[in-house]
Amino acid sequence: MESRLTRFRELMEEQQLESMLVSHPINRRYLTGFTGSSGWVVITQNEQFLISDFRYTGQAKEQAVHFQFVEHQGNPFADIKEILNRASVDSIAFEENHLTVAQHQKLQEALEPITTTPSSGLVEKVREVKEEEELKLLRDAVNIADQAFGEIVKKIAPGMTERQISLQLEFLMREQGAFSSSFDIIVASGPRSSLPHGVASDRVMEKGDLVTMDFGAYYKGYCSDITRTVMLGKPTDQQREIYEIVLEANRQAIEVIQGGVTGKEVDSVAREVIRKHGYGDAFGHSTGHGLGMEVHERPGLSPKEESRLQPGMVVTVEPGIYLPEIGGVRIEDDVVVTENGCEVLSKSSKELLIID
């Protein structure tokens, strides 16, 4: 936690911020280690505070060992003002993307004449490059998802509904230690597999269906996110064709990932594979996104992403082709960026699995 605070304070200094109020629960947990559901973090250049109520006094002191704990009596903003006054601070930045208008108004009124300044993405910037302990937890989260996939393909059969598959995936991941799934599990079959975010429905799967499963495990605060597409029965020539194209796009994008490459460059490699085979219009989303304590983080792998990948970043690689009335294919891996390449965390086979 100390190294995270050091890096965060360096960003504060770059932006000439006297102090910072952190309200986003994920950012609060990242900086403090505190897993409670309520709390505010105040960081100055010399001190750091965690403010919460009596429910979390013992937990906060145990988890947030590098922070001074302040137990508020119903109005945390009064305690924040007292902290800032003692530190002789004239202004405080707040997370504009995570504070409601009503909360900001109350904050302004409580802190006056201290100035409140909107800020965006500071903690998220520190979170982009993962520490070794974070990478270990991410590997565990991915392994849980991989193991669940290995079990679910033994159960999938025509006549089952998408929801049945989704529920079994959730159970399999929780059985291995996941707190929950990372997001609403996507199971999309037949024509519905052309919906990139086709959350599981009551549709009964049939022979001849492509079945796309996008799922991940939420494990000790970290998310995995993998996608595999399987085939129920013998594929048509076009179904096999689009599968092989997406697989090629996935593999070629992974091959170019390394420190110093931009997200835009990785995206263009995957997009060009799909475009040259005539399906460019059927790939409408980005090639990937950052992954960590949230399932969607920075950096992105998209046509607009100019920032460069750094060793220790974790990203997904998930090209797809989606054809209404026919179906779709997406293949997604989780990878860690290294100096000269990347480490693919997801180990589930990507060869077309035909289930009879």
mmCIF file of C-alpha atoms in Angstrom:
data_model
loop_
_atom_site.group_PDB
_atom_site.id
_atom_site.type_symbol
_atom_site.label_atom_id
_atom_site.label_comp_id
_atom_site.label_asym_id
_atom_site.label_seq_id
_atom_site.Cartn_x
_atom_site.Cartn_y
_atom_site.Cartn_z
ATOM 1 C CA MET A 1 0.000 0.000 0.000
ATOM 2 C CA GLU A 2 2.895 2.369 0.719
ATOM 3 C CA SER A 3 4.177 2.179 -2.854
ATOM 4 C CA ARG A 4 0.679 2.929 -4.138
ATOM 5 C CA LEU A 5 0.469 5.997 -1.928
ATOM 6 C CA THR A 6 3.888 7.153 -3.141
ATOM 7 C CA ARG A 7 2.869 6.850 -6.793
ATOM 8 C CA PHE A 8 -0.450 8.541 -6.093
ATOM 9 C CA ARG A 9 1.191 11.467 -4.347
ATOM 10 C CA GLU A 10 3.541 11.886 -7.308
ATOM 11 C CA LEU A 11 0.490 12.301 -9.542
ATOM 12 C CA MET A 12 -1.024 14.763 -7.062
ATOM 13 C CA GLU A 13 2.178 16.790 -7.152
ATOM 14 C CA GLU A 14 2.239 16.761 -10.966
ATOM 15 C CA GLN A 15 -1.284 18.191 -10.979
ATOM 16 C CA GLN A 16 -0.498 20.580 -8.121
ATOM 17 C CA LEU A 17 -3.179 19.145 -5.841
ATOM 18 C CA GLU A 18 -2.906 19.963 -2.142
ATOM 19 C CA SER A 19 -5.232 17.158 -1.087
ATOM 20 C CA MET A 20 -7.543 14.547 -2.548
ATOM 21 C CA LEU A 21 -10.892 13.061 -1.529
ATOM 22 C CA VAL A 22 -11.374 9.488 -2.767
ATOM 23 C CA SER A 23 -14.975 8.242 -2.766
ATOM 24 C CA HIS A 24 -15.077 5.426 -5.338
ATOM 25 C CA PRO A 25 -15.278 2.106 -3.414
ATOM 26 C CA ILE A 26 -12.804 0.329 -5.710
ATOM 27 C CA ASN A 27 -10.269 3.159 -5.461
ATOM 28 C CA ARG A 28 -10.768 3.297 -1.695
ATOM 29 C CA ARG A 29 -10.028 -0.418 -1.400
ATOM 30 C CA TYR A 30 -7.015 -0.176 -3.707
ATOM 31 C CA LEU A 31 -5.356 2.584 -1.678
ATOM 32 C CA THR A 32 -6.263 1.416 1.822
ATOM 33 C CA GLY A 33 -6.972 -2.323 1.749
ATOM 34 C CA PHE A 34 -10.291 -1.579 3.479
ATOM 35 C CA THR A 35 -13.120 -3.781 2.166
ATOM 36 C CA GLY A 36 -16.031 -2.158 4.009
ATOM 37 C CA SER A 37 -18.965 -0.769 2.041
ATOM 38 C CA SER A 38 -18.810 2.791 3.385
ATOM 39 C CA GLY A 39 -15.986 5.251 3.798
ATOM 40 C CA TRP A 40 -14.109 8.301 2.557
ATOM 41 C CA VAL A 41 -10.371 8.688 2.017
ATOM 42 C CA VAL A 42 -8.497 11.974 2.427
ATOM 43 C CA ILE A 43 -4.893 12.216 1.284
ATOM 44 C CA THR A 44 -2.608 15.206 1.744
ATOM 45 C CA GLN A 45 1.062 15.351 0.848
ATOM 46 C CA ASN A 46 2.033 14.194 4.345
ATOM 47 C CA GLU A 47 -0.915 12.297 5.849
ATOM 48 C CA GLN A 48 -3.695 9.921 4.881
ATOM 49 C CA PHE A 49 -7.042 9.288 6.565
ATOM 50 C CA LEU A 50 -9.877 6.781 6.288
ATOM 51 C CA ILE A 51 -13.225 8.081 7.537
ATOM 52 C CA SER A 52 -16.118 5.715 8.262
ATOM 53 C CA ASP A 53 -18.750 4.977 10.904
ATOM 54 C CA PHE A 54 -18.757 2.822 14.036
ATOM 55 C CA ARG A 55 -19.717 -0.344 12.104
ATOM 56 C CA TYR A 56 -16.238 -0.487 10.589
ATOM 57 C CA THR A 57 -13.976 0.792 13.365
ATOM 58 C CA GLY A 58 -12.328 -2.557 14.097
ATOM 59 C CA GLN A 59 -12.205 -3.649 10.462
ATOM 60 C CA ALA A 60 -10.703 -0.362 9.286
ATOM 61 C CA LYS A 61 -7.960 -0.385 11.908
ATOM 62 C CA GLU A 62 -7.092 -3.967 10.978
ATOM 63 C CA GLN A 63 -7.119 -3.526 7.190
ATOM 64 C CA ALA A 64 -6.054 0.086 6.598
ATOM 65 C CA VAL A 65 -2.886 -0.075 8.681
ATOM 66 C CA HIS A 66 -1.175 2.821 6.883
ATOM 67 C CA PHE A 67 -4.127 5.178 7.412
ATOM 68 C CA GLN A 68 -5.326 7.192 10.377
ATOM 69 C CA PHE A 69 -8.885 6.107 11.082
ATOM 70 C CA VAL A 70 -11.553 8.697 11.895
ATOM 71 C CA GLU A 71 -14.947 7.522 13.139
ATOM 72 C CA HIS A 72 -17.561 10.035 12.041
ATOM 73 C CA GLN A 73 -20.803 10.627 13.913
ATOM 74 C CA GLY A 74 -23.098 10.923 10.912
ATOM 75 C CA ASN A 75 -21.480 13.769 8.993
ATOM 76 C CA PRO A 76 -18.185 12.718 7.393
ATOM 77 C CA PHE A 77 -17.773 16.118 5.699
ATOM 78 C CA ALA A 78 -17.388 17.806 9.084
ATOM 79 C CA ASP A 79 -14.474 15.491 9.872
ATOM 80 C CA ILE A 80 -12.975 16.139 6.445
ATOM 81 C CA LYS A 81 -13.052 19.876 7.091
ATOM 82 C CA GLU A 82 -11.361 19.412 10.460
ATOM 83 C CA ILE A 83 -8.610 17.305 8.852
ATOM 84 C CA LEU A 84 -8.002 19.924 6.147
ATOM 85 C CA ASN A 85 -7.973 22.787 8.641
ATOM 86 C CA ARG A 86 -5.366 21.025 10.772
ATOM 87 C CA ALA A 87 -3.266 20.450 7.672
ATOM 88 C CA SER A 88 -3.651 24.114 6.614
ATOM 89 C CA VAL A 89 -5.037 22.998 3.239
ATOM 90 C CA ASP A 90 -6.905 25.533 1.112
ATOM 91 C CA SER A 91 -8.298 23.172 -1.543
ATOM 92 C CA ILE A 92 -9.249 19.547 -2.071
ATOM 93 C CA ALA A 93 -9.765 17.638 -5.310
ATOM 94 C CA PHE A 94 -12.609 15.139 -5.619
ATOM 95 C CA GLU A 95 -13.381 12.292 -8.030
ATOM 96 C CA GLU A 96 -15.835 13.975 -10.374
ATOM 97 C CA ASN A 97 -16.857 10.678 -11.990
ATOM 98 C CA HIS A 98 -17.751 9.099 -8.655
ATOM 99 C CA LEU A 99 -19.386 11.875 -6.625
ATOM 100 C CA THR A 100 -23.036 12.732 -7.163
ATOM 101 C CA VAL A 101 -24.165 16.315 -7.679
ATOM 102 C CA ALA A 102 -25.974 16.193 -4.335
ATOM 103 C CA GLN A 103 -22.889 14.889 -2.517
ATOM 104 C CA HIS A 104 -20.717 17.568 -4.109
ATOM 105 C CA GLN A 105 -23.130 20.289 -3.063
ATOM 106 C CA LYS A 106 -23.068 19.053 0.548
ATOM 107 C CA LEU A 107 -19.275 18.815 0.402
ATOM 108 C CA GLN A 108 -18.934 22.391 -0.846
ATOM 109 C CA GLU A 109 -21.274 23.736 1.817
ATOM 110 C CA ALA A 110 -19.523 21.831 4.603
ATOM 111 C CA LEU A 111 -15.972 22.782 3.585
ATOM 112 C CA GLU A 112 -16.452 26.469 2.760
ATOM 113 C CA PRO A 113 -14.183 28.462 2.357
ATOM 114 C CA ILE A 114 -11.971 25.510 1.313
ATOM 115 C CA THR A 115 -12.129 25.124 -2.465
ATOM 116 C CA THR A 116 -13.292 21.866 -4.088
ATOM 117 C CA THR A 117 -11.749 20.973 -7.456
ATOM 118 C CA PRO A 118 -12.946 18.249 -9.861
ATOM 119 C CA SER A 119 -10.395 15.610 -10.809
ATOM 120 C CA SER A 120 -10.589 12.467 -12.913
ATOM 121 C CA GLY A 121 -8.716 9.196 -13.191
ATOM 122 C CA LEU A 122 -5.848 9.689 -10.725
ATOM 123 C CA VAL A 123 -6.219 6.474 -8.750
ATOM 124 C CA GLU A 124 -7.200 4.651 -11.931
ATOM 125 C CA LYS A 125 -3.895 5.758 -13.469
ATOM 126 C CA VAL A 126 -1.943 4.183 -10.603
ATOM 127 C CA ARG A 127 -4.045 1.021 -10.922
ATOM 128 C CA GLU A 128 -3.078 0.499 -14.572
ATOM 129 C CA VAL A 129 0.251 -1.196 -13.796
ATOM 130 C CA LYS A 130 -0.267 -4.191 -11.536
ATOM 131 C CA GLU A 131 1.981 -5.192 -8.658
ATOM 132 C CA GLU A 132 3.142 -8.807 -8.375
ATOM 133 C CA GLU A 133 0.576 -9.617 -5.690
ATOM 134 C CA GLU A 134 -2.171 -8.278 -7.948
ATOM 135 C CA LEU A 135 -0.937 -10.415 -10.825
ATOM 136 C CA LYS A 136 -1.079 -13.481 -8.598
ATOM 137 C CA LEU A 137 -4.713 -12.770 -7.714
ATOM 138 C CA LEU A 138 -5.545 -12.161 -11.375
ATOM 139 C CA ARG A 139 -3.935 -15.476 -12.342
ATOM 140 C CA ASP A 140 -6.068 -17.182 -9.699
ATOM 141 C CA ALA A 141 -9.228 -15.468 -10.962
ATOM 142 C CA VAL A 142 -8.482 -16.518 -14.540
ATOM 143 C CA ASN A 143 -7.707 -20.069 -13.466
ATOM 144 C CA ILE A 144 -11.107 -20.297 -11.754
ATOM 145 C CA ALA A 145 -12.814 -19.227 -14.997
ATOM 146 C CA ASP A 146 -10.720 -21.672 -17.029
ATOM 147 C CA GLN A 147 -11.651 -24.544 -14.723
ATOM 148 C CA ALA A 148 -15.330 -23.607 -14.945
ATOM 149 C CA PHE A 149 -15.164 -23.655 -18.738
ATOM 150 C CA GLY A 150 -13.563 -27.087 -18.674
ATOM 151 C CA GLU A 151 -16.505 -28.376 -16.635
ATOM 152 C CA ILE A 152 -19.322 -26.556 -18.443
ATOM 153 C CA VAL A 153 -18.433 -27.990 -21.857
ATOM 154 C CA LYS A 154 -19.122 -31.444 -20.396
ATOM 155 C CA LYS A 155 -22.669 -30.350 -19.578
ATOM 156 C CA ILE A 156 -23.752 -28.264 -22.579
ATOM 157 C CA ALA A 157 -26.317 -29.992 -24.788
ATOM 158 C CA PRO A 158 -29.192 -29.108 -27.116
ATOM 159 C CA GLY A 159 -32.379 -28.664 -25.113
ATOM 160 C CA MET A 160 -30.726 -26.652 -22.328
ATOM 161 C CA THR A 161 -31.473 -22.964 -21.918
ATOM 162 C CA GLU A 162 -28.884 -20.216 -21.900
ATOM 163 C CA ARG A 163 -29.837 -19.380 -18.312
ATOM 164 C CA GLN A 164 -29.132 -22.941 -17.213
ATOM 165 C CA ILE A 165 -25.597 -22.651 -18.591
ATOM 166 C CA SER A 166 -25.142 -19.242 -16.966
ATOM 167 C CA LEU A 167 -26.286 -20.501 -13.558
ATOM 168 C CA GLN A 168 -24.010 -23.526 -13.739
ATOM 169 C CA LEU A 169 -21.028 -21.349 -14.693
ATOM 170 C CA GLU A 170 -21.735 -19.116 -11.696
ATOM 171 C CA PHE A 171 -21.975 -22.145 -9.397
ATOM 172 C CA LEU A 172 -18.780 -23.715 -10.760
ATOM 173 C CA MET A 173 -16.798 -20.511 -10.189
ATOM 174 C CA ARG A 174 -18.179 -19.953 -6.686
ATOM 175 C CA GLU A 175 -17.471 -23.582 -5.829
ATOM 176 C CA GLN A 176 -13.788 -22.914 -6.547
ATOM 177 C CA GLY A 177 -13.634 -19.865 -4.302
ATOM 178 C CA ALA A 178 -14.938 -16.981 -6.417
ATOM 179 C CA PHE A 179 -16.956 -14.403 -4.482
ATOM 180 C CA SER A 180 -19.207 -14.036 -7.534
ATOM 181 C CA SER A 181 -19.013 -13.666 -11.282
ATOM 182 C CA SER A 182 -17.203 -10.525 -12.479
ATOM 183 C CA PHE A 183 -20.292 -9.339 -14.368
ATOM 184 C CA ASP A 184 -23.636 -10.629 -15.663
ATOM 185 C CA ILE A 185 -22.632 -13.787 -17.511
ATOM 186 C CA ILE A 186 -23.224 -13.743 -21.255
ATOM 187 C CA VAL A 187 -24.531 -16.942 -22.831
ATOM 188 C CA ALA A 188 -25.818 -16.237 -26.332
ATOM 189 C CA SER A 189 -26.794 -19.038 -28.705
ATOM 190 C CA GLY A 190 -27.919 -19.347 -32.302
ATOM 191 C CA PRO A 191 -28.996 -15.990 -33.775
ATOM 192 C CA ARG A 192 -28.588 -14.394 -30.320
ATOM 193 C CA SER A 193 -24.838 -15.038 -30.488
ATOM 194 C CA SER A 194 -24.734 -12.071 -32.873
ATOM 195 C CA LEU A 195 -25.481 -9.876 -29.833
ATOM 196 C CA PRO A 196 -22.090 -8.912 -28.336
ATOM 197 C CA HIS A 197 -23.687 -8.418 -24.896
ATOM 198 C CA GLY A 198 -26.421 -11.038 -25.107
ATOM 199 C CA VAL A 199 -26.939 -11.750 -21.407
ATOM 200 C CA ALA A 200 -28.316 -15.262 -20.864
ATOM 201 C CA SER A 201 -32.000 -15.691 -21.749
ATOM 202 C CA ASP A 202 -34.543 -18.507 -21.604
ATOM 203 C CA ARG A 203 -33.811 -19.475 -25.207
ATOM 204 C CA VAL A 204 -33.518 -23.241 -25.672
ATOM 205 C CA MET A 205 -30.294 -24.136 -27.472
ATOM 206 C CA GLU A 206 -30.509 -26.259 -30.610
ATOM 207 C CA LYS A 207 -28.256 -28.302 -32.853
ATOM 208 C CA GLY A 208 -26.590 -26.008 -35.362
ATOM 209 C CA ASP A 209 -26.141 -23.202 -32.807
ATOM 210 C CA LEU A 210 -22.985 -21.296 -32.120
ATOM 211 C CA VAL A 211 -22.886 -20.657 -28.361
ATOM 212 C CA THR A 212 -20.838 -17.733 -27.041
ATOM 213 C CA MET A 213 -20.024 -17.700 -23.327
ATOM 214 C CA ASP A 214 -18.439 -14.570 -21.839
ATOM 215 C CA PHE A 215 -17.784 -14.883 -18.106
ATOM 216 C CA GLY A 216 -15.258 -14.291 -15.352
ATOM 217 C CA ALA A 217 -14.606 -14.850 -11.671
ATOM 218 C CA TYR A 218 -14.494 -12.113 -9.042
ATOM 219 C CA TYR A 219 -11.835 -13.370 -6.637
ATOM 220 C CA LYS A 220 -10.393 -11.494 -3.642
ATOM 221 C CA GLY A 221 -11.128 -8.146 -5.274
ATOM 222 C CA TYR A 222 -9.915 -8.999 -8.798
ATOM 223 C CA CYS A 223 -11.746 -9.908 -12.004
ATOM 224 C CA SER A 224 -11.163 -12.324 -14.840
ATOM 225 C CA ASP A 225 -12.961 -12.049 -18.180
ATOM 226 C CA ILE A 226 -12.771 -14.731 -20.848
ATOM 227 C CA THR A 227 -14.931 -15.697 -23.815
ATOM 228 C CA ARG A 228 -15.173 -18.966 -25.676
ATOM 229 C CA THR A 229 -17.545 -19.915 -28.484
ATOM 230 C CA VAL A 230 -18.530 -23.541 -29.033
ATOM 231 C CA MET A 231 -20.572 -25.308 -31.702
ATOM 232 C CA LEU A 232 -23.579 -27.558 -31.085
ATOM 233 C CA GLY A 233 -23.432 -30.120 -33.860
ATOM 234 C CA LYS A 234 -21.714 -29.862 -37.226
ATOM 235 C CA PRO A 235 -20.859 -26.274 -38.258
ATOM 236 C CA THR A 236 -21.754 -24.833 -41.626
ATOM 237 C CA ASP A 237 -18.926 -23.655 -43.856
ATOM 238 C CA GLN A 238 -19.636 -20.034 -42.897
ATOM 239 C CA GLN A 239 -19.740 -20.790 -39.185
ATOM 240 C CA ARG A 240 -16.379 -22.522 -39.397
ATOM 241 C CA GLU A 241 -15.000 -19.686 -41.545
ATOM 242 C CA ILE A 242 -15.895 -16.878 -39.143
ATOM 243 C CA TYR A 243 -14.575 -18.897 -36.213
ATOM 244 C CA GLU A 244 -11.188 -19.355 -37.857
ATOM 245 C CA ILE A 245 -11.032 -15.669 -38.812
ATOM 246 C CA VAL A 246 -11.733 -14.529 -35.242
ATOM 247 C CA LEU A 247 -9.173 -17.009 -33.914
ATOM 248 C CA GLU A 248 -6.565 -15.629 -36.320
ATOM 249 C CA ALA A 249 -7.387 -12.062 -35.245
ATOM 250 C CA ASN A 250 -7.065 -13.032 -31.582
ATOM 251 C CA ARG A 251 -3.723 -14.731 -32.088
ATOM 252 C CA GLN A 252 -2.197 -12.009 -34.248
ATOM 253 C CA ALA A 253 -3.234 -9.269 -31.808
ATOM 254 C CA ILE A 254 -1.644 -11.180 -28.927
ATOM 255 C CA GLU A 255 1.575 -11.574 -30.920
ATOM 256 C CA VAL A 256 2.094 -7.799 -31.209
ATOM 257 C CA ILE A 257 1.379 -6.957 -27.559
ATOM 258 C CA GLN A 258 4.450 -5.745 -25.666
ATOM 259 C CA GLY A 259 5.629 -2.730 -23.711
ATOM 260 C CA GLY A 260 5.656 0.432 -25.845
ATOM 261 C CA VAL A 261 2.953 -0.606 -28.320
ATOM 262 C CA THR A 262 -0.171 1.565 -28.400
ATOM 263 C CA GLY A 263 -3.659 0.210 -27.843
ATOM 264 C CA LYS A 264 -4.532 1.552 -31.287
ATOM 265 C CA GLU A 265 -1.799 -0.529 -32.914
ATOM 266 C CA VAL A 266 -3.002 -3.749 -31.276
ATOM 267 C CA ASP A 267 -6.589 -3.002 -32.276
ATOM 268 C CA SER A 268 -5.611 -2.341 -35.883
ATOM 269 C CA VAL A 269 -3.930 -5.746 -36.195
ATOM 270 C CA ALA A 270 -7.057 -7.625 -35.102
ATOM 271 C CA ARG A 271 -9.335 -5.357 -37.135
ATOM 272 C CA GLU A 272 -7.294 -5.793 -40.310
ATOM 273 C CA VAL A 273 -7.494 -9.602 -40.107
ATOM 274 C CA ILE A 274 -11.284 -9.420 -39.963
ATOM 275 C CA ARG A 275 -11.514 -6.664 -42.593
ATOM 276 C CA LYS A 276 -9.387 -8.454 -45.190
ATOM 277 C CA HIS A 277 -11.739 -11.448 -45.034
ATOM 278 C CA GLY A 278 -14.720 -9.210 -45.780
ATOM 279 C CA TYR A 279 -16.261 -8.992 -42.306
ATOM 280 C CA GLY A 280 -14.998 -5.580 -41.205
ATOM 281 C CA ASP A 281 -18.516 -4.204 -40.716
ATOM 282 C CA ALA A 282 -19.355 -7.143 -38.431
ATOM 283 C CA PHE A 283 -16.737 -6.176 -35.826
ATOM 284 C CA GLY A 284 -18.045 -3.065 -34.106
ATOM 285 C CA HIS A 285 -16.477 -3.012 -30.647
ATOM 286 C CA SER A 286 -12.899 -2.473 -29.490
ATOM 287 C CA THR A 287 -10.382 -5.314 -29.444
ATOM 288 C CA GLY A 288 -9.940 -5.204 -25.679
ATOM 289 C CA HIS A 289 -9.748 -3.315 -22.409
ATOM 290 C CA GLY A 290 -7.806 -3.164 -19.185
ATOM 291 C CA LEU A 291 -8.630 -5.631 -16.425
ATOM 292 C CA GLY A 292 -8.050 -5.634 -12.685
ATOM 293 C CA MET A 293 -10.211 -4.709 -9.699
ATOM 294 C CA GLU A 294 -12.890 -3.777 -12.224
ATOM 295 C CA VAL A 295 -13.749 -5.726 -15.333
ATOM 296 C CA HIS A 296 -13.322 -2.637 -17.528
ATOM 297 C CA GLU A 297 -10.277 -0.507 -16.770
ATOM 298 C CA ARG A 298 -7.707 1.455 -18.673
ATOM 299 C CA PRO A 299 -5.930 1.077 -20.984
ATOM 300 C CA GLY A 300 -8.140 0.231 -23.941
ATOM 301 C CA LEU A 301 -7.277 -1.598 -27.135
ATOM 302 C CA SER A 302 -9.329 0.533 -29.491
ATOM 303 C CA PRO A 303 -9.001 2.612 -32.680
ATOM 304 C CA LYS A 304 -8.669 5.780 -30.554
ATOM 305 C CA GLU A 305 -6.240 4.547 -27.856
ATOM 306 C CA GLU A 306 -2.948 6.428 -28.288
ATOM 307 C CA SER A 307 -1.446 5.559 -24.898
ATOM 308 C CA ARG A 308 1.338 2.973 -24.823
ATOM 309 C CA LEU A 309 1.171 -0.343 -23.029
ATOM 310 C CA GLN A 310 3.545 -0.825 -20.108
ATOM 311 C CA PRO A 311 4.872 -4.016 -18.520
ATOM 312 C CA GLY A 312 2.521 -5.096 -15.744
ATOM 313 C CA MET A 313 -0.648 -3.911 -17.448
ATOM 314 C CA VAL A 314 -3.355 -6.549 -17.914
ATOM 315 C CA VAL A 315 -5.653 -6.395 -20.941
ATOM 316 C CA THR A 316 -8.235 -8.534 -22.669
ATOM 317 C CA VAL A 317 -7.994 -9.464 -26.356
ATOM 318 C CA GLU A 318 -11.483 -10.156 -27.700
ATOM 319 C CA PRO A 319 -12.132 -9.713 -31.434
ATOM 320 C CA GLY A 320 -15.471 -10.918 -32.781
ATOM 321 C CA ILE A 321 -17.687 -11.280 -35.821
ATOM 322 C CA TYR A 322 -21.462 -10.845 -35.433
ATOM 323 C CA LEU A 323 -23.921 -11.722 -38.210
ATOM 324 C CA PRO A 324 -27.632 -11.119 -37.487
ATOM 325 C CA GLU A 325 -29.840 -14.167 -38.151
ATOM 326 C CA ILE A 326 -26.730 -16.348 -38.458
ATOM 327 C CA GLY A 327 -24.842 -15.909 -35.210
ATOM 328 C CA GLY A 328 -21.547 -14.671 -33.921
ATOM 329 C CA VAL A 329 -18.143 -15.657 -32.612
ATOM 330 C CA ARG A 330 -15.965 -13.994 -29.986
ATOM 331 C CA ILE A 331 -12.736 -15.377 -28.505
ATOM 332 C CA GLU A 332 -11.275 -13.547 -25.516
ATOM 333 C CA ASP A 333 -8.079 -13.990 -23.542
ATOM 334 C CA ASP A 334 -6.594 -12.149 -20.560
ATOM 335 C CA VAL A 335 -2.918 -11.223 -20.985
ATOM 336 C CA VAL A 336 -0.186 -9.509 -18.962
ATOM 337 C CA VAL A 337 2.016 -7.087 -20.882
ATOM 338 C CA THR A 338 5.763 -7.743 -20.550
ATOM 339 C CA GLU A 339 8.803 -5.843 -21.813
ATOM 340 C CA ASN A 340 9.176 -7.954 -24.961
ATOM 341 C CA GLY A 341 5.787 -9.605 -25.346
ATOM 342 C CA CYS A 342 2.992 -10.810 -23.107
ATOM 343 C CA GLU A 343 1.909 -13.682 -20.887
ATOM 344 C CA VAL A 344 -1.439 -15.243 -21.775
ATOM 345 C CA LEU A 345 -3.222 -16.031 -18.522
ATOM 346 C CA SER A 346 -6.259 -17.841 -19.942
ATOM 347 C CA LYS A 347 -5.413 -21.434 -20.835
ATOM 348 C CA SER A 348 -8.720 -22.829 -22.167
ATOM 349 C CA SER A 349 -8.396 -24.269 -25.660
ATOM 350 C CA LYS A 350 -9.331 -21.922 -28.485
ATOM 351 C CA GLU A 351 -9.762 -24.594 -31.165
ATOM 352 C CA LEU A 352 -13.362 -24.911 -32.353
ATOM 353 C CA LEU A 353 -15.078 -27.281 -29.945
ATOM 354 C CA ILE A 354 -17.885 -29.240 -31.607
ATOM 355 C CA ILE A 355 -20.380 -30.692 -29.128
ATOM 356 C CA ASP A 356 -22.624 -33.477 -30.472
#
